[in-house]
Amino acid sequence: MGTSSTTAALIIACFFLSGCYGKTDTSWQLGPFERHESNPILTPQGSTWEAKDLFNPAAWSDGETIYMLYRAEDSTGIGDWNGTSRIGLATSTDGVNFTREPDPVLEPSESWELPGGAEDPRLALIDSTFYLTYTAYDGETAHLALAASPDLRNWTKHGLVFPDRGWTKAGAIVPQRINGRYWMYFGDTNIWIAWSEDLVTWTAIEEPVMFPRDDHFDSRLIEPGPTPIITEHGILLLYNSADENLVYRTGQALFDLHDPSRLIRRSDTWFMEPVNELEVGGQIPNVVFIEGYAELNGRGYLYYGMGDSGIGVAFTDLE
C-alpha cells in the first residue's frame, strides 16, 4: 500500500473510532441529570433545630421508599460556629415529596461534636447495618465520625474515624467488601482512601488517590459525594469540587473494582453547577453539593445542598 493510501486509511479509522476528533467515551458515567421543577424540595422550618438552614442529605431506597438523612442547622452561634447541626430523617414514596420526622435522629452530644454539631451525612447499608459517616465539628476543627444503626433511627456512635489525623471530612464507604476489606474514599482537598476489616477501625493510605486539576472545574478542591456505586465498569464515585473562584460543581470518577485505589477514568467536564437563585445566592453562594443518591421506580434521584440553604433533587431515567 502506498503512502497516500496508508494515510487515507488512518484518517478513516480515526473518524470511525472518534479518538482523533476528541470524542470522549462517557458510557461509564451516570446521567444525564435533570433538576426537578419543585426545587427546593425541603427548606428550613420551625424555630428550633431546623430553623436556619437545611442541606447536604444522604439517601437510601428499599425499593418502595426513599429515606433521606439531612443536615439541619439551628440559629445559634451565628458568626461563630454558624449554627449547631443535627441530622434529621425524611421519607418519600415518589422521590420528591418528603415527610419529615419531628425530631432529629442523630444529635451532637460529645465534646468533639460541640458546638458545631453533626454535619454532612453519608450513608451505606452493609449486611443489614447502616453505616453513617458525618462531620463532627467542635467549632474549630472538623473530624470525620462514624455511627451505625439497624433502622436509620437508633444510632450507636463509634467516635472519630481518624482521631490523630486532624481535619478530616467526607467519608464515602464502598458498600461491599473487596479483596477481603472494606474501603472508604474521604477528604475535602484531595481524595484519599482508607480500608477496614470491620467497618469501625479504619487505616488511611497516605498517598491521595485523586487530586484537583489545573485549569478545570475542579482545580481548587475535590470531595467525595454519595455512596460509591458498583457498576459493570467499576466503582463509580460522584464527587464535589470547586474552582479557584469557589464555584462548586460536580464530577464523576471511576475506580478499579479489583483495586479501589486505582483511578481509571475521570469526567472532563462537570455535570451540575449552580444555576438557580438558592444555589447561586444561598448562605454559601455558588454551591451545588451532592451527598445522596437512591433509585426508585426506574429513576435515579440525586439529592444535593443548594447554597448550603435548602435541598434539591435531580433525576435520571435508568435504562
Short mmCIF file of C-alpha atoms in Angstrom, two decimals:
data_model
loop_
_atom_site.label_atom_id
_atom_site.label_comp_id
_atom_site.label_asym_id
_atom_site.label_seq_id
_atom_site.Cartn_x
_atom_site.Cartn_y
_atom_site.Cartn_z
CA MET A 1 0.00 0.00 0.00
CA GLY A 2 1.34 3.45 -0.94
CA THR A 3 1.88 6.32 1.46
CA SER A 4 -1.23 8.19 0.34
CA SER A 5 -3.38 5.08 0.71
CA THR A 6 -1.99 4.42 4.20
CA THR A 7 -2.72 8.00 5.26
CA ALA A 8 -6.26 7.79 3.93
CA ALA A 9 -6.85 4.53 5.78
CA LEU A 10 -5.62 6.05 9.04
CA ILE A 11 -7.89 9.07 8.62
CA ILE A 12 -10.89 6.83 8.01
CA ALA A 13 -10.02 4.67 11.02
CA CYS A 14 -9.67 7.73 13.23
CA PHE A 15 -13.02 9.03 12.05
CA PHE A 16 -14.87 5.86 12.98
CA LEU A 17 -13.04 5.43 16.26
CA SER A 18 -13.64 9.12 17.04
CA GLY A 19 -10.40 9.32 19.01
CA CYS A 20 -8.75 11.69 16.57
CA TYR A 21 -11.72 14.02 16.79
CA GLY A 22 -11.69 14.35 20.56
CA LYS A 23 -14.90 12.46 21.28
CA THR A 24 -14.82 11.21 24.86
CA ASP A 25 -16.40 7.94 25.95
CA THR A 26 -18.93 8.75 28.68
CA SER A 27 -20.71 5.38 28.72
CA TRP A 28 -19.33 4.67 32.20
CA GLN A 29 -20.93 7.80 33.65
CA LEU A 30 -24.34 8.15 35.30
CA GLY A 31 -26.90 10.55 33.87
CA PRO A 32 -27.70 12.94 32.35
CA PHE A 33 -29.46 14.51 35.34
CA GLU A 34 -32.36 16.94 35.21
CA ARG A 35 -33.30 19.21 38.10
CA HIS A 36 -36.83 18.76 39.39
CA GLU A 37 -39.13 21.73 38.86
CA SER A 38 -40.16 21.64 42.55
CA ASN A 39 -36.69 22.53 43.87
CA PRO A 40 -36.02 23.22 46.64
CA ILE A 41 -37.90 20.17 47.86
CA LEU A 42 -37.01 20.76 51.54
CA THR A 43 -36.30 24.04 53.32
CA PRO A 44 -35.93 25.18 56.96
CA GLN A 45 -38.98 25.12 59.21
CA GLY A 46 -39.98 25.96 62.77
CA SER A 47 -37.92 27.84 65.33
CA THR A 48 -35.72 25.13 66.82
CA TRP A 49 -33.32 22.51 65.43
CA GLU A 50 -34.07 23.01 61.69
CA ALA A 51 -34.90 26.71 61.72
CA LYS A 52 -31.89 28.19 59.91
CA ASP A 53 -30.74 26.01 57.01
CA LEU A 54 -31.31 22.53 55.58
CA PHE A 55 -28.84 20.88 53.20
CA ASN A 56 -26.39 18.11 52.22
CA PRO A 57 -28.54 14.96 52.55
CA ALA A 58 -27.73 11.27 52.32
CA ALA A 59 -30.28 8.86 50.86
CA TRP A 60 -31.17 5.17 50.64
CA SER A 61 -34.03 3.27 49.00
CA ASP A 62 -35.61 -0.05 49.92
CA GLY A 63 -37.34 -0.18 46.53
CA GLU A 64 -40.58 1.33 47.79
CA THR A 65 -39.49 4.30 49.89
CA ILE A 66 -36.55 6.70 49.82
CA TYR A 67 -35.11 7.53 53.22
CA MET A 68 -33.24 10.82 53.48
CA LEU A 69 -30.88 11.80 56.27
CA TYR A 70 -30.29 15.53 56.10
CA ARG A 71 -28.25 18.18 57.86
CA ALA A 72 -30.24 20.83 59.69
CA GLU A 73 -28.81 23.96 61.34
CA ASP A 74 -30.36 25.92 64.17
CA SER A 75 -29.83 29.64 64.71
CA THR A 76 -27.26 29.51 67.49
CA GLY A 77 -23.67 30.69 67.08
CA ILE A 78 -24.23 32.99 64.12
CA GLY A 79 -20.86 34.39 63.10
CA ASP A 80 -19.02 31.83 65.22
CA TRP A 81 -19.77 28.16 64.52
CA ASN A 82 -22.76 29.32 62.44
CA GLY A 83 -25.47 27.14 63.93
CA THR A 84 -25.42 23.73 65.59
CA SER A 85 -26.09 20.93 63.10
CA ARG A 86 -28.23 17.86 63.70
CA ILE A 87 -29.30 15.07 61.39
CA GLY A 88 -32.97 14.60 60.56
CA LEU A 89 -34.88 11.85 58.76
CA ALA A 90 -37.48 12.24 56.00
CA THR A 91 -39.22 9.67 53.78
CA SER A 92 -40.77 9.72 50.31
CA THR A 93 -42.57 7.26 48.06
CA ASP A 94 -42.03 9.31 44.90
CA GLY A 95 -38.52 10.71 45.38
CA VAL A 96 -39.69 14.32 45.54
CA ASN A 97 -42.32 14.85 48.24
CA PHE A 98 -40.91 14.07 51.67
CA THR A 99 -42.43 13.70 55.13
CA ARG A 100 -40.10 14.71 57.95
CA GLU A 101 -39.90 13.13 61.37
CA PRO A 102 -40.38 15.70 64.14
CA ASP A 103 -37.11 15.16 66.00
CA PRO A 104 -33.52 14.65 64.88
CA VAL A 105 -32.29 11.05 64.71
CA LEU A 106 -28.68 12.00 65.47
CA GLU A 107 -27.78 14.81 67.85
CA PRO A 108 -24.35 16.08 68.90
CA SER A 109 -23.52 15.01 72.44
CA GLU A 110 -19.76 14.52 72.60
CA SER A 111 -17.10 17.17 73.16
CA TRP A 112 -15.73 16.58 69.67
CA GLU A 113 -19.20 17.31 68.20
CA LEU A 114 -19.94 20.55 70.04
CA PRO A 115 -20.85 23.29 69.50
CA GLY A 116 -20.82 22.86 65.71
CA GLY A 117 -22.68 19.58 65.68
CA ALA A 118 -23.12 16.63 63.30
CA GLU A 119 -22.78 17.68 59.66
CA ASP A 120 -22.94 16.27 56.12
CA PRO A 121 -24.11 12.64 56.49
CA ARG A 122 -23.20 9.89 54.06
CA LEU A 123 -24.88 6.50 54.26
CA ALA A 124 -24.06 2.90 53.32
CA LEU A 125 -26.02 -0.30 54.01
CA ILE A 126 -23.79 -3.34 54.53
CA ASP A 127 -25.01 -6.70 55.88
CA SER A 128 -28.25 -5.29 57.33
CA THR A 129 -26.48 -2.47 59.17
CA PHE A 130 -26.48 1.18 58.16
CA TYR A 131 -23.14 2.95 58.49
CA LEU A 132 -23.25 6.72 58.71
CA THR A 133 -20.20 8.89 58.28
CA TYR A 134 -20.57 12.52 59.26
CA THR A 135 -18.50 15.57 60.10
CA ALA A 136 -18.18 16.24 63.82
CA TYR A 137 -17.42 19.93 64.29
CA ASP A 138 -16.25 21.24 67.65
CA GLY A 139 -16.31 24.84 66.48
CA GLU A 140 -12.66 24.82 65.40
CA THR A 141 -11.76 21.53 63.73
CA ALA A 142 -13.81 19.17 61.58
CA HIS A 143 -13.34 15.44 62.22
CA LEU A 144 -14.79 12.52 60.31
CA ALA A 145 -17.02 10.47 62.65
CA LEU A 146 -18.92 7.19 62.36
CA ALA A 147 -22.22 5.78 63.64
CA ALA A 148 -24.17 2.58 62.97
CA SER A 149 -27.85 1.67 63.08
CA PRO A 150 -30.18 -1.25 62.29
CA ASP A 151 -33.09 1.00 61.33
CA LEU A 152 -31.93 4.58 60.49
CA ARG A 153 -33.45 5.88 63.73
CA ASN A 154 -31.42 4.41 66.58
CA TRP A 155 -27.73 5.14 66.21
CA THR A 156 -24.64 3.91 68.04
CA LYS A 157 -21.73 6.32 67.76
CA HIS A 158 -18.29 4.81 67.13
CA GLY A 159 -16.36 8.03 67.58
CA LEU A 160 -13.80 9.68 65.34
CA VAL A 161 -12.60 7.68 62.35
CA PHE A 162 -9.10 9.19 62.39
CA PRO A 163 -8.63 10.68 65.87
CA ASP A 164 -4.96 11.53 65.26
CA ARG A 165 -5.25 12.85 61.74
CA GLY A 166 -6.58 16.35 62.36
CA TRP A 167 -9.02 17.98 59.94
CA THR A 168 -10.91 15.25 58.04
CA LYS A 169 -14.28 15.15 56.28
CA ALA A 170 -16.46 13.39 53.75
CA GLY A 171 -16.29 9.61 54.14
CA ALA A 172 -17.95 7.64 51.32
CA ILE A 173 -17.91 3.90 52.09
CA VAL A 174 -17.92 1.39 49.21
CA PRO A 175 -20.94 -0.80 50.05
CA GLN A 176 -19.28 -4.18 49.64
CA ARG A 177 -16.12 -5.99 50.67
CA ILE A 178 -13.31 -6.00 48.07
CA ASN A 179 -10.20 -8.17 48.44
CA GLY A 180 -11.26 -9.05 51.97
CA ARG A 181 -11.53 -5.42 53.09
CA TYR A 182 -13.95 -2.52 53.16
CA TRP A 183 -12.93 0.74 51.51
CA MET A 184 -13.78 4.38 52.02
CA TYR A 185 -12.97 7.49 50.00
CA PHE A 186 -12.56 10.66 52.06
CA GLY A 187 -11.12 14.17 52.12
CA ASP A 188 -12.09 17.72 51.16
CA THR A 189 -8.97 18.93 49.32
CA ASN A 190 -7.56 15.82 47.68
CA ILE A 191 -9.39 12.49 47.88
CA TRP A 192 -7.77 9.74 49.95
CA ILE A 193 -8.75 6.13 50.56
CA ALA A 194 -8.85 4.05 53.75
CA TRP A 195 -9.50 0.38 54.45
CA SER A 196 -11.12 -1.56 57.28
CA GLU A 197 -11.80 -5.17 58.20
CA ASP A 198 -14.73 -4.42 60.50
CA LEU A 199 -16.13 -1.06 59.25
CA VAL A 200 -15.24 0.58 62.57
CA THR A 201 -11.44 0.74 62.70
CA TRP A 202 -10.01 2.42 59.60
CA THR A 203 -6.47 2.75 58.23
CA ALA A 204 -5.80 5.57 55.79
CA ILE A 205 -3.41 5.18 52.86
CA GLU A 206 -1.25 8.29 52.95
CA GLU A 207 -0.97 8.96 49.21
CA PRO A 208 -4.15 10.53 47.76
CA VAL A 209 -5.90 8.60 45.01
CA MET A 210 -7.23 11.72 43.27
CA PHE A 211 -6.11 15.34 43.03
CA PRO A 212 -7.56 18.65 41.83
CA ARG A 213 -6.70 19.53 38.22
CA ASP A 214 -5.32 22.83 36.99
CA ASP A 215 -7.50 24.72 34.51
CA HIS A 216 -10.54 22.55 35.19
CA PHE A 217 -13.82 22.93 37.05
CA ASP A 218 -12.19 21.01 39.93
CA SER A 219 -8.96 22.99 40.19
CA ARG A 220 -9.07 24.01 43.87
CA LEU A 221 -10.56 21.11 45.81
CA ILE A 222 -12.37 17.81 45.43
CA GLU A 223 -14.54 15.84 47.87
CA PRO A 224 -16.49 12.56 47.65
CA GLY A 225 -20.23 12.77 47.05
CA PRO A 226 -22.75 9.97 47.72
CA THR A 227 -22.03 6.33 48.50
CA PRO A 228 -19.93 4.90 45.63
CA ILE A 229 -21.92 2.89 43.10
CA ILE A 230 -20.77 -0.53 41.88
CA THR A 231 -21.28 -0.77 38.11
CA GLU A 232 -20.18 -3.06 35.30
CA HIS A 233 -17.37 -0.60 34.64
CA GLY A 234 -16.00 -0.35 38.18
CA ILE A 235 -16.57 1.80 41.28
CA LEU A 236 -18.35 4.99 40.27
CA LEU A 237 -17.70 7.96 42.54
CA LEU A 238 -19.78 11.08 42.04
CA TYR A 239 -17.79 13.91 43.57
CA ASN A 240 -17.94 17.57 44.55
CA SER A 241 -15.39 20.16 43.54
CA ALA A 242 -14.60 23.85 43.47
CA ASP A 243 -12.58 26.03 41.15
CA GLU A 244 -10.34 28.97 42.06
CA ASN A 245 -13.41 31.20 42.45
CA LEU A 246 -15.03 28.71 44.85
CA VAL A 247 -17.80 27.82 42.44
CA TYR A 248 -18.88 24.29 43.39
CA ARG A 249 -19.64 21.83 40.59
CA THR A 250 -19.93 18.05 40.38
CA GLY A 251 -17.90 15.45 38.51
CA GLN A 252 -17.63 11.69 38.10
CA ALA A 253 -14.69 9.34 38.62
CA LEU A 254 -14.26 5.61 38.04
CA PHE A 255 -12.04 3.38 40.18
CA ASP A 256 -10.91 -0.20 39.61
CA LEU A 257 -13.28 -2.72 41.22
CA HIS A 258 -10.31 -5.01 41.94
CA ASP A 259 -8.09 -2.20 43.24
CA PRO A 260 -10.22 0.62 44.68
CA SER A 261 -7.17 2.88 44.98
CA ARG A 262 -6.62 2.92 41.20
CA LEU A 263 -8.33 5.73 39.29
CA ILE A 264 -9.39 4.56 35.82
CA ARG A 265 -11.46 7.38 34.35
CA ARG A 266 -12.50 10.92 35.24
CA SER A 267 -15.03 13.23 33.64
CA ASP A 268 -13.59 16.05 31.56
CA THR A 269 -16.47 18.37 32.42
CA TRP A 270 -18.90 18.94 35.28
CA PHE A 271 -22.47 17.65 35.15
CA MET A 272 -24.09 20.06 37.65
CA GLU A 273 -23.27 23.65 38.51
CA PRO A 274 -25.07 26.44 40.41
CA VAL A 275 -27.81 27.97 38.28
CA ASN A 276 -30.91 28.88 40.29
CA GLU A 277 -31.39 31.57 42.92
CA LEU A 278 -30.78 29.46 46.02
CA GLU A 279 -27.74 27.70 44.54
CA VAL A 280 -26.17 30.99 43.48
CA GLY A 281 -27.25 33.15 46.43
CA GLY A 282 -27.62 30.87 49.47
CA GLN A 283 -25.76 31.29 52.75
CA ILE A 284 -22.70 29.95 50.91
CA PRO A 285 -23.00 31.26 47.34
CA ASN A 286 -22.38 29.30 44.15
CA VAL A 287 -22.76 25.82 45.61
CA VAL A 288 -24.34 22.58 44.46
CA PHE A 289 -23.20 19.80 46.79
CA ILE A 290 -24.20 16.17 46.21
CA GLU A 291 -24.28 13.62 49.02
CA GLY A 292 -27.29 11.35 48.44
CA TYR A 293 -28.28 9.02 45.60
CA ALA A 294 -31.14 6.49 45.55
CA GLU A 295 -33.10 4.60 42.90
CA LEU A 296 -36.88 4.21 42.79
CA ASN A 297 -39.30 3.12 40.06
CA GLY A 298 -36.79 3.24 37.23
CA ARG A 299 -35.27 6.59 38.16
CA GLY A 300 -32.11 7.62 39.93
CA TYR A 301 -32.54 10.53 42.34
CA LEU A 302 -29.54 12.68 43.23
CA TYR A 303 -30.03 14.84 46.32
CA TYR A 304 -27.93 17.90 46.93
CA GLY A 305 -27.45 21.01 49.02
CA MET A 306 -28.41 24.29 47.37
CA GLY A 307 -26.08 27.03 48.54
CA ASP A 308 -25.97 25.39 52.00
CA SER A 309 -29.55 26.62 52.46
CA GLY A 310 -32.05 24.11 51.03
CA ILE A 311 -32.27 20.64 49.47
CA GLY A 312 -32.75 19.96 45.79
CA VAL A 313 -33.07 16.84 43.66
CA ALA A 314 -32.05 15.97 40.13
CA PHE A 315 -33.14 12.78 38.42
CA THR A 316 -32.07 10.50 35.60
CA ASP A 317 -34.08 7.79 33.86
CA LEU A 318 -32.38 4.41 34.20
CA GLU A 319 -32.19 2.01 31.30
#
